[in-house]
Amino acid sequence: MGEMWWINDYKSLNYEKKLQLHKNIMKSFEELYFCVADINLPNDYIDTICCEQFISEVLGVGGTASIRLQEIVMILSNAEYQEQLSDFFDIYTLRERTGNTNILQTEFVSQFSGWCMARFVVTDRDKDNNATGLIFTLKDINTEKLWEIEKSNTLRVDFENGKKSREDFREELKKSYETVKRANEIKSEFLSHMSHDVRTPMNAIIGMTDVAAANINDRTKVEDCLNKIKESSNYLLRLLNEIIDMNKIEIGTVDLSEDEINLTNLVQEMIRSIKTDIRAKEQHLSVKINQLEHKQVIADSVHIQQVFINIISNAIKYTPQGGKINIEVAEIANPQPGIGTFEFVFEDTGIGIQPENIDRIFEPFEREEDSRISAIHGTGLGLAIARNIVNMMGGNIRVESVPHEGSKFTVTINLKIVKENVHKKKKEPKDVFKNKRVLIVEDNELNRMVLKDILRITGCESESAVNGKEGVELFESKPEYYYDLILMDIQMPIMNGLECARAIRAMDRADAKGIPIVAVTANTFSEDVEATHQAGMNEHIGKPVDVEKLKKTQSRWFTGDYANEKQRRMS
Ligand code: ATP
Ligand code: MG
């Protein structure tokens, strides 16, 4: 492109005219882009100029550009574009990539708004001609894409070759347009639900914290506040977990575990967990477990329960006071040796689902548009998660429903059968954690306290360091095999968990390679997990720490190779 000509002499405009012009330009930004930000490359800083709410939740007013941009990749892109975008948004290579061009751009499909274009435009260069200032924009390009489809799609070729009638061509174009439009609608509905669903408990937490602070000497009141805070936090956590789960399942990073489970116990456990809700709505529950030829099976117990709970909690939610819910389990003959086919049916006398919506209820964030439904809490992820899990297990979910009469969900799965009494699980000795010493490396005081308390409950001793550097020094200062386990936070000032783990592994002492290091972190995306492995850590558990999970982790590492080696050296 040649040099730009400014028709009106910009410099001669008075202040007010300039201001007006700037306002107009800003206004056009808002219309054209859903995010505009200014990047200072040498300082690795991004300043938000304007953006839609869901982007602003990540960007804020600005911050470290390299981090913020990668966070945007996480919330924006579909799994298949994640790598491409992550490279495109990489701040560290920007200078090189803008060496002889002022504009970099890429197209991708975002999970909320369909086709988008991301752009970097160089606005400033230093005396060596290296880019120092950039404008970053995100733009919705669904209309352009549609135009492209219209221009170049095979549809058109077929039409022009006479293989398709004009009507068919129009119809198919319309369909692809509808798909894009629907993706946009889902996005805005989801965002408005989310901001409501997240804000409500958040307001309760902040409000109750203030109330507690104002009544700090009134024990009853403070306890009441703490209970309410706990309730809301649990709800928020559930919501977060659902969304993260959905993401993981879609990206395919969930590994199904192979647990031995007893189907009758599984159903009973499930009923126990929903009893309170059923009672509260005075619903009638009937459960029928038909003669199962095989009760002991191999399946991922957590995920299979999640499937059933998601379906039953819907049955409870969408069935009025006093309604009926039937659960039936049956085994269907399967000629394959070692495999059983099981059918789980969940039937309710609830509000039912409109025929035109029945195909959509398994899509993420889809909820029936009905005032009775919007009054009920939900994100529209339950069935999407259930279907994905069942698909991963090689099964399927079917649904039949009549509006105002009720719905019936049938889950069919093939499971490996366990020959009864072949192997019984060994019981864990109770006091296995006595005389064990854990090193906690964590910068947040509250998290440190919580971990210490949990470890105390399990009978362990613990010592702590407040950052990676302190962790390295503490480990180094102790005799070999002094610690039995290290719990390592990842994001910490001065030295982070990854660097700390690497430094420990590189030490020249007998216990450095073997000491179990478990990452305890809120970063649960697959890249983060991969990074902890790369840094030499053995395992990874999510925050907030689940006591049972931590116990399992402890017992695994306290009885592993490292523990045996320690034992050998001591005796
Ligand atoms: P959550 O993510 O909290 O489960 P949700 O219940 O809205 O939210 P899904 O479980 O995915 O989301 O269900 C999607 C939609 O399907 C519901 O919003 C509801 O409209 C419809 N639906 C699901 N199960 C039933 C049922 N048993 N009876 C009537 N409608 C149902
Ligand atoms: Mg649900």
Coordinates of C-alpha atoms and ligand atoms in Angstrom, one line a residue:
M1 CA 0.0 0.0 0.0
G2 CA 1.2 3.5 -0.7
E3 CA 1.2 6.5 1.6
M4 CA -2.0 7.6 3.1
W5 CA -3.4 11.0 2.1
W6 CA -5.2 13.0 4.7
I7 CA -7.7 15.1 2.8
N8 CA -8.6 17.5 5.7
D9 CA -5.5 18.9 7.3
Y10 CA -5.8 17.1 10.6
K11 CA -3.2 19.3 12.2
S12 CA -5.1 22.4 11.6
L13 CA -8.3 21.1 13.3
N14 CA -9.1 22.8 16.6
Y15 CA -9.2 20.8 19.9
E16 CA -13.0 20.3 19.9
K17 CA -13.0 19.1 16.3
K18 CA -10.2 16.7 17.0
L19 CA -12.0 15.4 20.1
Q20 CA -15.2 14.9 18.0
L21 CA -13.2 13.1 15.3
H22 CA -11.6 10.8 17.9
K23 CA -14.9 10.0 19.4
N24 CA -16.3 9.1 16.0
I25 CA -13.3 6.9 15.3
M26 CA -13.8 5.2 18.7
K27 CA -17.5 4.7 17.9
S28 CA -16.6 3.0 14.6
F29 CA -14.2 0.8 16.5
E30 CA -17.0 -0.4 18.7
E31 CA -19.1 -1.2 15.7
L32 CA -16.4 -3.0 13.8
Y33 CA -14.6 -4.9 16.5
F34 CA -15.5 -6.8 19.6
C35 CA -12.1 -6.1 21.0
V36 CA -9.5 -3.4 20.5
A37 CA -6.4 -3.1 22.6
D38 CA -3.1 -1.3 22.5
I39 CA 0.1 -3.3 23.0
N40 CA 3.5 -2.0 24.2
L41 CA 5.9 -4.7 23.0
P42 CA 9.0 -3.8 25.0
N43 CA 7.0 -3.6 28.2
D44 CA 4.9 -6.7 27.4
Y45 CA 1.9 -4.6 28.3
I46 CA -1.6 -4.6 26.9
D47 CA -4.1 -1.7 27.4
T48 CA -7.7 -2.4 26.7
I49 CA -9.4 0.3 24.5
C50 CA -12.8 -1.3 24.1
C51 CA -14.2 -4.8 24.2
E52 CA -17.2 -6.9 24.8
Q53 CA -18.0 -8.0 28.3
F54 CA -16.8 -11.6 28.0
I55 CA -13.4 -10.5 26.7
S56 CA -13.2 -7.8 29.4
E57 CA -13.5 -10.5 32.0
V58 CA -10.1 -11.7 30.9
L59 CA -8.5 -8.5 29.7
G60 CA -9.7 -6.1 32.4
V61 CA -8.2 -2.7 31.9
G62 CA -5.0 -4.3 30.8
G63 CA -2.0 -6.3 32.0
T64 CA 0.9 -8.5 31.0
A65 CA 0.3 -8.9 27.3
S66 CA 1.9 -12.4 26.9
I67 CA -0.4 -13.8 29.7
R68 CA -3.6 -11.9 28.8
L69 CA -3.4 -12.9 25.1
Q70 CA -3.0 -16.6 25.9
E71 CA -5.9 -16.4 28.3
I72 CA -8.0 -15.0 25.5
V73 CA -7.0 -18.0 23.3
M74 CA -8.3 -20.2 26.1
I75 CA -11.7 -18.7 26.3
L76 CA -12.1 -17.9 22.6
S77 CA -11.0 -20.7 20.4
N78 CA -12.4 -24.1 19.5
A79 CA -10.0 -27.0 20.3
E80 CA -9.0 -27.3 16.7
Y81 CA -7.8 -23.7 16.4
Q82 CA -6.1 -23.5 19.8
E83 CA -2.6 -24.3 18.7
Q84 CA -2.8 -22.0 15.6
L85 CA -4.0 -19.2 17.8
S86 CA -1.6 -19.7 20.6
D87 CA 1.2 -19.3 18.0
F88 CA -0.4 -16.3 16.4
F89 CA -0.9 -14.6 19.8
D90 CA 2.7 -15.3 20.9
I91 CA 4.1 -12.0 22.0
Y92 CA 7.7 -13.3 22.0
T93 CA 7.7 -13.9 18.2
L94 CA 5.8 -10.8 17.3
R95 CA 8.8 -8.6 16.7
E96 CA 10.3 -11.0 14.2
R97 CA 6.9 -11.7 12.5
T98 CA 6.4 -7.9 12.0
G99 CA 9.9 -7.5 10.6
N100 CA 8.7 -6.6 7.1
T101 CA 5.0 -6.3 7.4
N102 CA 2.7 -4.0 9.4
I103 CA -0.3 -6.3 9.5
L104 CA -0.6 -9.8 10.8
Q105 CA -4.0 -11.6 10.7
T106 CA -5.6 -14.9 11.2
E107 CA -9.1 -16.4 10.9
F108 CA -10.5 -18.9 13.3
V109 CA -13.8 -20.3 14.7
S110 CA -14.5 -19.2 18.2
Q111 CA -16.6 -21.2 20.6
F112 CA -19.0 -18.3 21.2
S113 CA -19.2 -16.2 18.1
G114 CA -18.5 -18.3 15.1
W115 CA -15.9 -17.0 12.6
C116 CA -13.6 -14.3 13.9
M117 CA -10.5 -12.5 12.7
A118 CA -7.6 -11.5 14.9
R119 CA -5.2 -8.8 13.8
F120 CA -2.1 -7.1 14.9
V121 CA -1.3 -3.7 13.3
V122 CA 2.0 -2.1 13.9
T123 CA 1.7 1.5 15.0
D124 CA 5.2 2.3 16.2
R125 CA 8.7 1.2 15.4
D126 CA 12.1 2.1 17.1
K127 CA 15.1 3.4 15.3
D128 CA 16.2 -0.1 14.3
N129 CA 12.7 -0.5 12.7
N130 CA 11.6 -3.0 15.3
A131 CA 7.9 -2.9 16.1
T132 CA 7.3 -1.4 19.6
G133 CA 3.6 -0.5 19.5
L134 CA 0.7 -2.5 18.1
I135 CA -3.0 -2.4 17.9
F136 CA -4.7 -5.7 18.5
T137 CA -8.3 -6.3 17.2
L138 CA -10.9 -9.0 17.1
K139 CA -13.6 -8.9 14.6
D140 CA -16.7 -11.0 13.9
I141 CA -16.4 -12.2 10.2
N142 CA -19.4 -14.4 10.0
T143 CA -21.0 -12.3 7.3
E144 CA -17.8 -12.3 5.2
K145 CA -17.5 -16.0 5.7
L146 CA -21.0 -16.5 4.6
W147 CA -20.3 -14.5 1.5
E148 CA -17.3 -16.7 0.9
I149 CA -19.5 -19.8 1.3
E150 CA -21.9 -18.3 -1.2
K151 CA -19.1 -17.5 -3.6
S152 CA -16.9 -20.5 -3.5
N153 CA -18.8 -23.3 -1.8
T154 CA -19.2 -26.6 -3.6
L155 CA -22.9 -25.8 -3.3
R156 CA -22.5 -23.2 -5.9
V157 CA -20.4 -25.4 -8.2
D158 CA -23.2 -28.0 -8.0
F159 CA -25.7 -25.4 -8.7
E160 CA -23.8 -24.0 -11.7
N161 CA -23.2 -27.5 -13.1
G162 CA -26.9 -28.0 -13.0
K163 CA -26.7 -30.7 -10.2
K164 CA -28.7 -28.6 -7.8
S165 CA -31.8 -26.5 -8.3
R166 CA -31.7 -22.9 -7.4
E167 CA -34.2 -23.7 -4.6
D168 CA -31.9 -26.3 -3.1
F169 CA -29.0 -24.0 -3.3
R170 CA -30.9 -21.2 -1.6
E171 CA -32.2 -23.6 1.1
E172 CA -28.7 -25.0 1.9
L173 CA -27.2 -21.5 2.0
K174 CA -30.0 -20.5 4.4
K175 CA -29.2 -23.5 6.6
S176 CA -25.5 -22.6 6.9
Y177 CA -26.5 -19.1 7.7
E178 CA -28.9 -20.3 10.4
T179 CA -26.1 -22.4 11.9
V180 CA -23.9 -19.3 12.2
K181 CA -26.7 -17.2 13.5
R182 CA -27.6 -19.8 16.1
A183 CA -24.0 -20.0 17.3
N184 CA -24.2 -16.2 17.9
E185 CA -27.4 -16.5 19.8
I186 CA -26.1 -19.3 21.9
K187 CA -23.1 -17.1 22.8
S188 CA -25.2 -14.2 24.0
E189 CA -27.7 -16.4 25.8
F190 CA -24.9 -18.2 27.5
L191 CA -23.2 -15.0 28.5
S192 CA -26.3 -13.5 30.0
H193 CA -27.0 -16.7 31.9
M194 CA -23.4 -17.0 33.1
S195 CA -23.1 -13.5 34.3
H196 CA -26.3 -14.0 36.2
D197 CA -25.3 -17.5 37.5
V198 CA -21.9 -16.3 38.6
R199 CA -22.9 -13.0 40.0
T200 CA -25.6 -14.2 42.2
P201 CA -23.4 -16.4 44.5
M202 CA -20.6 -14.0 44.2
N203 CA -22.8 -11.2 45.6
A204 CA -23.8 -13.5 48.4
I205 CA -20.2 -14.2 49.2
I206 CA -19.1 -10.6 49.2
G207 CA -22.2 -9.5 51.1
M208 CA -21.9 -12.2 53.8
T209 CA -18.2 -11.4 54.2
D210 CA -19.1 -7.8 55.0
V211 CA -21.8 -8.8 57.4
A212 CA -19.5 -11.2 59.2
A213 CA -16.8 -8.5 59.4
A214 CA -19.3 -6.1 60.9
N215 CA -20.5 -8.6 63.5
I216 CA -17.2 -10.3 64.3
N217 CA -18.0 -10.7 68.0
D218 CA -21.4 -12.2 67.4
R219 CA -20.5 -15.9 67.1
T220 CA -23.9 -17.1 65.9
K221 CA -24.1 -14.5 63.2
V222 CA -20.6 -15.1 61.9
E223 CA -21.3 -18.9 61.8
D224 CA -24.4 -18.3 59.8
C225 CA -22.5 -16.1 57.4
L226 CA -19.8 -18.7 57.0
N227 CA -22.3 -21.3 56.2
K228 CA -23.9 -19.2 53.5
I229 CA -20.5 -18.3 52.1
K230 CA -19.7 -22.0 52.0
E231 CA -22.9 -22.8 50.2
S232 CA -22.4 -20.2 47.5
S233 CA -18.7 -21.1 47.1
N234 CA -19.7 -24.7 46.5
Y235 CA -22.2 -23.7 43.9
L236 CA -19.6 -21.5 42.1
L237 CA -17.1 -24.3 42.2
R238 CA -19.6 -26.7 40.7
L239 CA -20.3 -24.3 37.9
L240 CA -16.7 -23.8 37.2
N241 CA -16.0 -27.5 37.3
E242 CA -18.8 -28.1 34.8
I243 CA -17.4 -25.7 32.4
I244 CA -13.9 -26.9 32.7
D245 CA -15.1 -30.5 32.4
M246 CA -17.0 -29.7 29.3
N247 CA -13.9 -28.1 27.9
K248 CA -11.7 -31.1 28.8
I249 CA -14.2 -33.6 27.4
E250 CA -14.5 -31.6 24.2
I251 CA -10.7 -31.4 23.8
G252 CA -10.5 -35.1 24.7
T253 CA -8.1 -34.9 27.5
V254 CA -10.2 -36.9 30.0
D255 CA -8.8 -40.4 30.6
L256 CA -11.4 -42.8 31.7
S257 CA -10.2 -44.8 34.7
E258 CA -10.9 -48.5 35.1
D259 CA -12.5 -49.0 38.5
E260 CA -14.1 -52.2 39.6
I261 CA -17.7 -51.3 40.6
N262 CA -20.8 -53.0 41.8
L263 CA -23.8 -51.8 39.8
T264 CA -26.3 -52.3 42.6
N265 CA -24.1 -50.3 45.0
L266 CA -23.6 -47.7 42.3
V267 CA -27.4 -47.2 41.9
Q268 CA -27.9 -47.2 45.7
E269 CA -25.2 -44.6 46.2
M270 CA -26.7 -42.4 43.5
I271 CA -30.1 -42.6 45.1
R272 CA -28.6 -41.7 48.5
S273 CA -27.2 -38.5 47.0
I274 CA -30.4 -37.3 45.4
K275 CA -32.8 -38.3 48.3
T276 CA -32.8 -34.9 49.9
D277 CA -33.8 -33.2 46.7
I278 CA -36.6 -35.8 46.0
R279 CA -37.9 -35.4 49.5
A280 CA -37.9 -31.6 49.2
K281 CA -40.1 -31.8 46.2
E282 CA -42.3 -34.6 47.6
Q283 CA -41.7 -36.7 44.5
H284 CA -42.2 -40.4 44.3
L285 CA -39.2 -42.4 43.4
S286 CA -39.3 -46.0 42.3
V287 CA -36.2 -48.0 41.6
K288 CA -36.2 -51.4 39.9
I289 CA -33.0 -53.3 39.4
N290 CA -33.9 -56.3 37.3
Q291 CA -32.0 -59.6 37.9
L292 CA -28.5 -58.6 36.8
E293 CA -26.5 -61.5 35.6
H294 CA -23.3 -59.6 36.2
K295 CA -23.1 -57.0 38.9
Q296 CA -19.3 -56.5 39.1
V297 CA -18.1 -54.4 36.2
I298 CA -15.2 -52.3 35.1
A299 CA -16.0 -48.6 34.5
D300 CA -14.9 -45.1 35.4
S301 CA -17.0 -44.8 38.6
V302 CA -16.8 -41.0 38.9
H303 CA -17.8 -40.3 35.3
I304 CA -20.5 -42.9 35.2
Q305 CA -22.0 -41.5 38.3
Q306 CA -21.8 -38.0 36.8
V307 CA -23.8 -39.2 33.8
F308 CA -26.6 -40.6 36.0
I309 CA -26.7 -37.7 38.4
N310 CA -26.9 -35.2 35.5
I311 CA -29.9 -37.1 34.1
I312 CA -31.7 -37.6 37.4
S313 CA -31.1 -34.1 38.7
N314 CA -32.9 -33.0 35.5
A315 CA -35.8 -35.4 36.2
I316 CA -36.1 -33.9 39.7
K317 CA -35.7 -30.3 38.5
Y318 CA -38.1 -30.5 35.6
T319 CA -40.8 -32.5 37.4
P320 CA -43.2 -30.6 39.5
Q321 CA -43.9 -31.1 43.2
G322 CA -45.4 -34.5 43.9
G323 CA -44.5 -36.0 40.5
K324 CA -43.1 -39.5 39.8
I325 CA -39.6 -40.6 38.9
N326 CA -38.8 -44.2 37.9
I327 CA -35.4 -45.7 37.5
E328 CA -34.9 -49.1 36.0
V329 CA -31.7 -51.0 35.4
A330 CA -31.5 -54.1 33.2
E331 CA -28.9 -56.3 31.6
I332 CA -29.3 -57.1 27.9
A333 CA -27.9 -60.3 26.5
N334 CA -24.6 -59.7 24.8
P335 CA -22.9 -62.6 22.9
Q336 CA -19.4 -61.2 23.3
P337 CA -17.6 -63.0 26.1
G338 CA -16.5 -60.8 29.0
I339 CA -18.7 -57.9 28.0
G340 CA -22.1 -57.0 29.4
T341 CA -24.7 -54.6 27.9
F342 CA -26.6 -52.6 30.5
E343 CA -29.6 -50.3 30.1
F344 CA -30.4 -47.5 32.6
V345 CA -33.8 -45.9 32.1
F346 CA -34.8 -42.7 33.9
E347 CA -38.5 -41.7 33.5
D348 CA -40.3 -38.8 34.9
T349 CA -43.8 -37.3 34.8
G350 CA -42.4 -33.7 34.4
I351 CA -43.0 -30.9 32.0
G352 CA -41.5 -32.7 29.0
I353 CA -39.6 -31.4 26.0
Q354 CA -41.1 -29.8 22.9
P355 CA -40.5 -32.0 19.8
E356 CA -38.6 -29.3 18.0
N357 CA -36.1 -28.9 20.8
I358 CA -35.5 -32.6 21.5
D359 CA -32.4 -32.7 19.3
R360 CA -30.9 -29.6 20.8
I361 CA -30.9 -30.5 24.5
F362 CA -27.6 -32.3 24.2
E363 CA -25.8 -29.3 22.8
P364 CA -23.8 -27.3 25.3
F365 CA -25.6 -24.2 26.8
E366 CA -28.9 -25.1 25.1
R367 CA -31.9 -24.8 27.4
E368 CA -35.5 -24.9 26.4
E369 CA -36.9 -21.4 26.1
D370 CA -39.7 -21.6 28.7
S371 CA -40.3 -19.4 31.7
R372 CA -40.6 -22.5 33.9
I373 CA -37.1 -23.4 32.8
S374 CA -35.4 -20.1 33.1
A375 CA -36.7 -19.9 36.6
I376 CA -34.7 -23.1 37.4
H377 CA -30.9 -22.8 37.9
G378 CA -28.8 -24.4 35.2
T379 CA -26.1 -23.7 32.6
G380 CA -27.3 -26.1 30.0
L381 CA -24.2 -28.2 30.3
G382 CA -25.5 -31.3 32.2
L383 CA -26.7 -33.3 29.2
A384 CA -23.8 -32.2 26.9
I385 CA -21.4 -33.6 29.5
A386 CA -23.5 -36.7 30.0
R387 CA -23.6 -37.5 26.3
N388 CA -19.9 -36.9 25.8
I389 CA -19.0 -39.2 28.6
V390 CA -21.3 -41.9 27.4
N391 CA -19.9 -41.6 23.9
M392 CA -16.4 -41.9 25.3
M393 CA -17.6 -45.1 26.9
G394 CA -18.9 -46.3 23.6
G395 CA -22.5 -46.1 24.6
N396 CA -25.5 -43.9 23.7
I397 CA -28.3 -41.9 25.2
R398 CA -31.8 -41.8 23.8
V399 CA -34.6 -39.6 24.8
E400 CA -38.4 -39.7 24.3
S401 CA -40.7 -37.1 25.6
V402 CA -44.2 -35.8 25.5
P403 CA -44.8 -32.1 26.5
H404 CA -46.7 -31.8 29.8
E405 CA -46.6 -35.6 30.3
G406 CA -43.0 -36.5 30.9
S407 CA -39.6 -37.6 29.6
K408 CA -37.7 -40.9 29.4
F409 CA -33.9 -41.0 29.0
T410 CA -32.3 -44.4 28.2
V411 CA -28.6 -44.9 28.6
T412 CA -27.1 -48.0 27.0
I413 CA -23.5 -49.0 27.7
N414 CA -21.2 -52.0 27.2
L415 CA -19.0 -52.7 30.2
K416 CA -16.3 -55.2 30.9
I417 CA -17.5 -57.8 33.4
V418 CA -15.5 -58.9 36.4
K419 CA -15.5 -62.5 37.4
E420 CA -16.9 -62.4 40.9
N421 CA -14.4 -63.0 43.8
V422 CA -11.4 -63.1 41.4
H423 CA -9.7 -60.2 43.1
K424 CA -10.7 -58.3 46.2
K425 CA -9.3 -54.9 46.8
K426 CA -6.7 -54.7 49.5
K427 CA -7.7 -52.6 52.5
E428 CA -5.5 -49.6 53.2
P429 CA -3.9 -49.8 56.7
K430 CA -5.3 -46.9 58.7
D431 CA -2.1 -45.3 60.2
V432 CA 0.0 -45.4 57.0
F433 CA 0.7 -41.7 57.2
K434 CA 2.3 -41.6 60.6
N435 CA 5.9 -40.4 60.6
K436 CA 5.6 -39.0 57.2
R437 CA 6.9 -35.5 56.4
V438 CA 5.5 -33.3 53.6
L439 CA 7.0 -30.2 52.2
I440 CA 4.4 -27.6 51.1
V441 CA 5.6 -25.0 48.6
E442 CA 2.9 -22.4 48.3
D443 CA 2.8 -18.6 48.3
N444 CA -0.8 -18.1 49.4
E445 CA -1.1 -18.1 53.2
L446 CA -4.6 -19.3 53.3
N447 CA -3.9 -22.2 50.9
R448 CA -0.9 -23.1 53.0
M449 CA -3.0 -23.2 56.1
V450 CA -5.6 -25.4 54.5
L451 CA -3.1 -27.9 53.2
K452 CA -1.4 -28.0 56.6
D453 CA -4.7 -28.7 58.3
I454 CA -5.6 -31.4 55.8
L455 CA -2.2 -33.0 56.2
R456 CA -2.6 -32.9 60.0
I457 CA -5.9 -34.7 59.7
T458 CA -4.2 -37.5 57.8
G459 CA -1.6 -37.8 60.5
C460 CA 1.3 -36.3 58.6
E461 CA 3.8 -33.7 59.6
S462 CA 4.4 -30.8 57.3
E463 CA 6.8 -27.9 56.7
S464 CA 6.3 -25.1 54.3
A465 CA 8.1 -22.7 52.0
V466 CA 6.5 -19.5 50.6
N467 CA 8.0 -19.6 47.1
G468 CA 10.1 -21.9 44.8
K469 CA 13.4 -20.4 45.9
E470 CA 12.7 -21.1 49.6
G471 CA 11.5 -24.5 48.6
V472 CA 14.8 -25.3 46.9
E473 CA 16.8 -24.0 49.9
L474 CA 14.7 -25.9 52.5
F475 CA 15.0 -29.1 50.6
E476 CA 18.8 -28.6 50.2
S477 CA 19.3 -27.8 53.8
K478 CA 17.8 -31.1 55.0
P479 CA 19.4 -34.5 55.1
E480 CA 18.7 -37.0 52.3
Y481 CA 15.3 -38.7 52.4
Y482 CA 14.1 -36.2 55.1
Y483 CA 10.9 -35.4 53.2
D484 CA 8.4 -38.1 51.9
L485 CA 6.5 -35.9 49.5
I486 CA 6.4 -32.4 48.1
L487 CA 3.2 -30.5 47.3
M488 CA 4.0 -27.8 44.8
D489 CA 2.0 -24.8 43.9
I490 CA 2.8 -23.5 40.3
Q491 CA 2.2 -19.8 40.2
M492 CA 4.5 -18.2 42.8
P493 CA 6.6 -15.0 42.9
I494 CA 10.4 -15.1 42.8
M495 CA 10.5 -18.7 41.6
N496 CA 7.6 -20.7 40.3
G497 CA 6.7 -24.3 40.9
L498 CA 8.0 -25.6 37.6
E499 CA 11.4 -24.0 38.1
C500 CA 11.5 -25.2 41.7
A501 CA 10.8 -28.8 40.6
R502 CA 13.4 -28.7 37.9
A503 CA 16.0 -27.3 40.4
I504 CA 15.3 -30.1 42.9
R505 CA 15.5 -32.8 40.3
A506 CA 18.8 -31.4 39.1
M507 CA 20.4 -31.6 42.6
D508 CA 23.2 -34.0 43.2
R509 CA 21.8 -36.0 46.1
A510 CA 20.4 -39.5 46.4
D511 CA 16.8 -38.4 47.0
A512 CA 16.5 -35.7 44.3
K513 CA 15.3 -37.8 41.4
G514 CA 12.9 -39.9 43.4
I515 CA 11.2 -37.6 45.8
P516 CA 7.5 -37.5 44.7
I517 CA 6.5 -34.0 43.6
V518 CA 2.8 -33.4 43.2
A519 CA 1.6 -30.2 41.6
V520 CA -1.3 -28.6 43.4
T521 CA -2.7 -26.0 41.1
A522 CA -5.7 -24.2 39.8
N523 CA -4.3 -24.5 36.2
T524 CA -6.0 -27.7 35.0
F525 CA -5.8 -27.3 31.2
S526 CA -4.0 -30.0 29.5
E527 CA -1.0 -27.8 28.6
D528 CA -0.5 -27.0 32.2
V529 CA -0.6 -30.7 33.2
E530 CA 1.9 -31.4 30.4
A531 CA 4.2 -28.6 31.7
T532 CA 4.2 -30.1 35.2
H533 CA 5.3 -33.5 33.8
Q534 CA 8.0 -31.8 31.7
A535 CA 9.3 -30.1 34.8
G536 CA 9.7 -33.6 36.4
M537 CA 6.7 -33.6 38.6
N538 CA 4.9 -36.9 39.2
E539 CA 1.3 -36.0 39.5
H540 CA -1.1 -33.2 39.4
I541 CA -4.1 -32.4 41.7
G542 CA -6.6 -29.5 41.2
K543 CA -7.4 -26.7 43.6
P544 CA -9.4 -26.6 45.8
V545 CA -7.9 -29.7 47.2
D546 CA -10.2 -32.6 47.8
V547 CA -9.4 -34.3 51.0
E548 CA -10.2 -37.8 49.7
K549 CA -8.2 -37.2 46.6
L550 CA -5.2 -36.0 48.6
K551 CA -5.4 -39.0 50.9
K552 CA -5.3 -41.3 47.8
T553 CA -2.3 -39.4 46.4
Q554 CA -0.5 -39.6 49.8
S555 CA -1.1 -43.3 50.2
R556 CA 0.1 -43.9 46.6
W557 CA 3.4 -42.1 47.1
F558 CA 4.0 -43.2 50.7
T559 CA 4.0 -46.8 49.6
G560 CA 5.9 -46.4 46.3
D561 CA 9.5 -47.0 45.1
Y562 CA 10.8 -43.9 46.9
A563 CA 9.3 -45.0 50.2
N564 CA 10.8 -48.4 49.8
E565 CA 14.2 -47.0 49.0
K566 CA 14.0 -44.8 52.1
Q567 CA 13.0 -47.8 54.2
R568 CA 16.0 -49.8 52.8
R569 CA 18.4 -47.0 53.6
M570 CA 17.1 -46.5 57.2
S571 CA 17.2 -50.1 58.2
Ligands
ATP1 P1 -27.3 -27.9 34.1 O1 -26.0 -27.6 33.3 O2 -27.3 -27.2 35.4 O3 -27.6 -29.3 34.1 P2 -29.7 -27.7 32.5 O4 -30.4 -28.6 33.4 O5 -30.5 -26.5 32.0 O6 -28.4 -27.1 33.3 P3 -29.1 -29.9 30.7 O7 -29.1 -30.8 31.8 O8 -28.1 -30.0 29.7 O9 -29.1 -28.4 31.2 O10 -30.5 -29.9 30.0 C1 -30.8 -29.2 28.8 C2 -32.2 -28.8 28.7 O11 -33.0 -30.0 28.4 C3 -32.8 -28.3 30.0 O12 -32.6 -26.9 30.2 C4 -34.3 -28.6 29.8 O13 -34.9 -27.6 28.9 C5 -34.3 -29.9 29.0 N1 -34.4 -31.1 29.9 C6 -33.5 -32.0 30.3 N2 -34.0 -33.0 31.0 C7 -35.3 -32.8 31.1 C8 -36.4 -33.4 31.7 N3 -36.2 -34.6 32.4 N4 -37.6 -32.9 31.6 C9 -37.8 -31.8 30.8 N5 -36.9 -31.1 30.2 C10 -35.6 -31.6 30.4
MG2 MG -29.3 -30.4 34.0

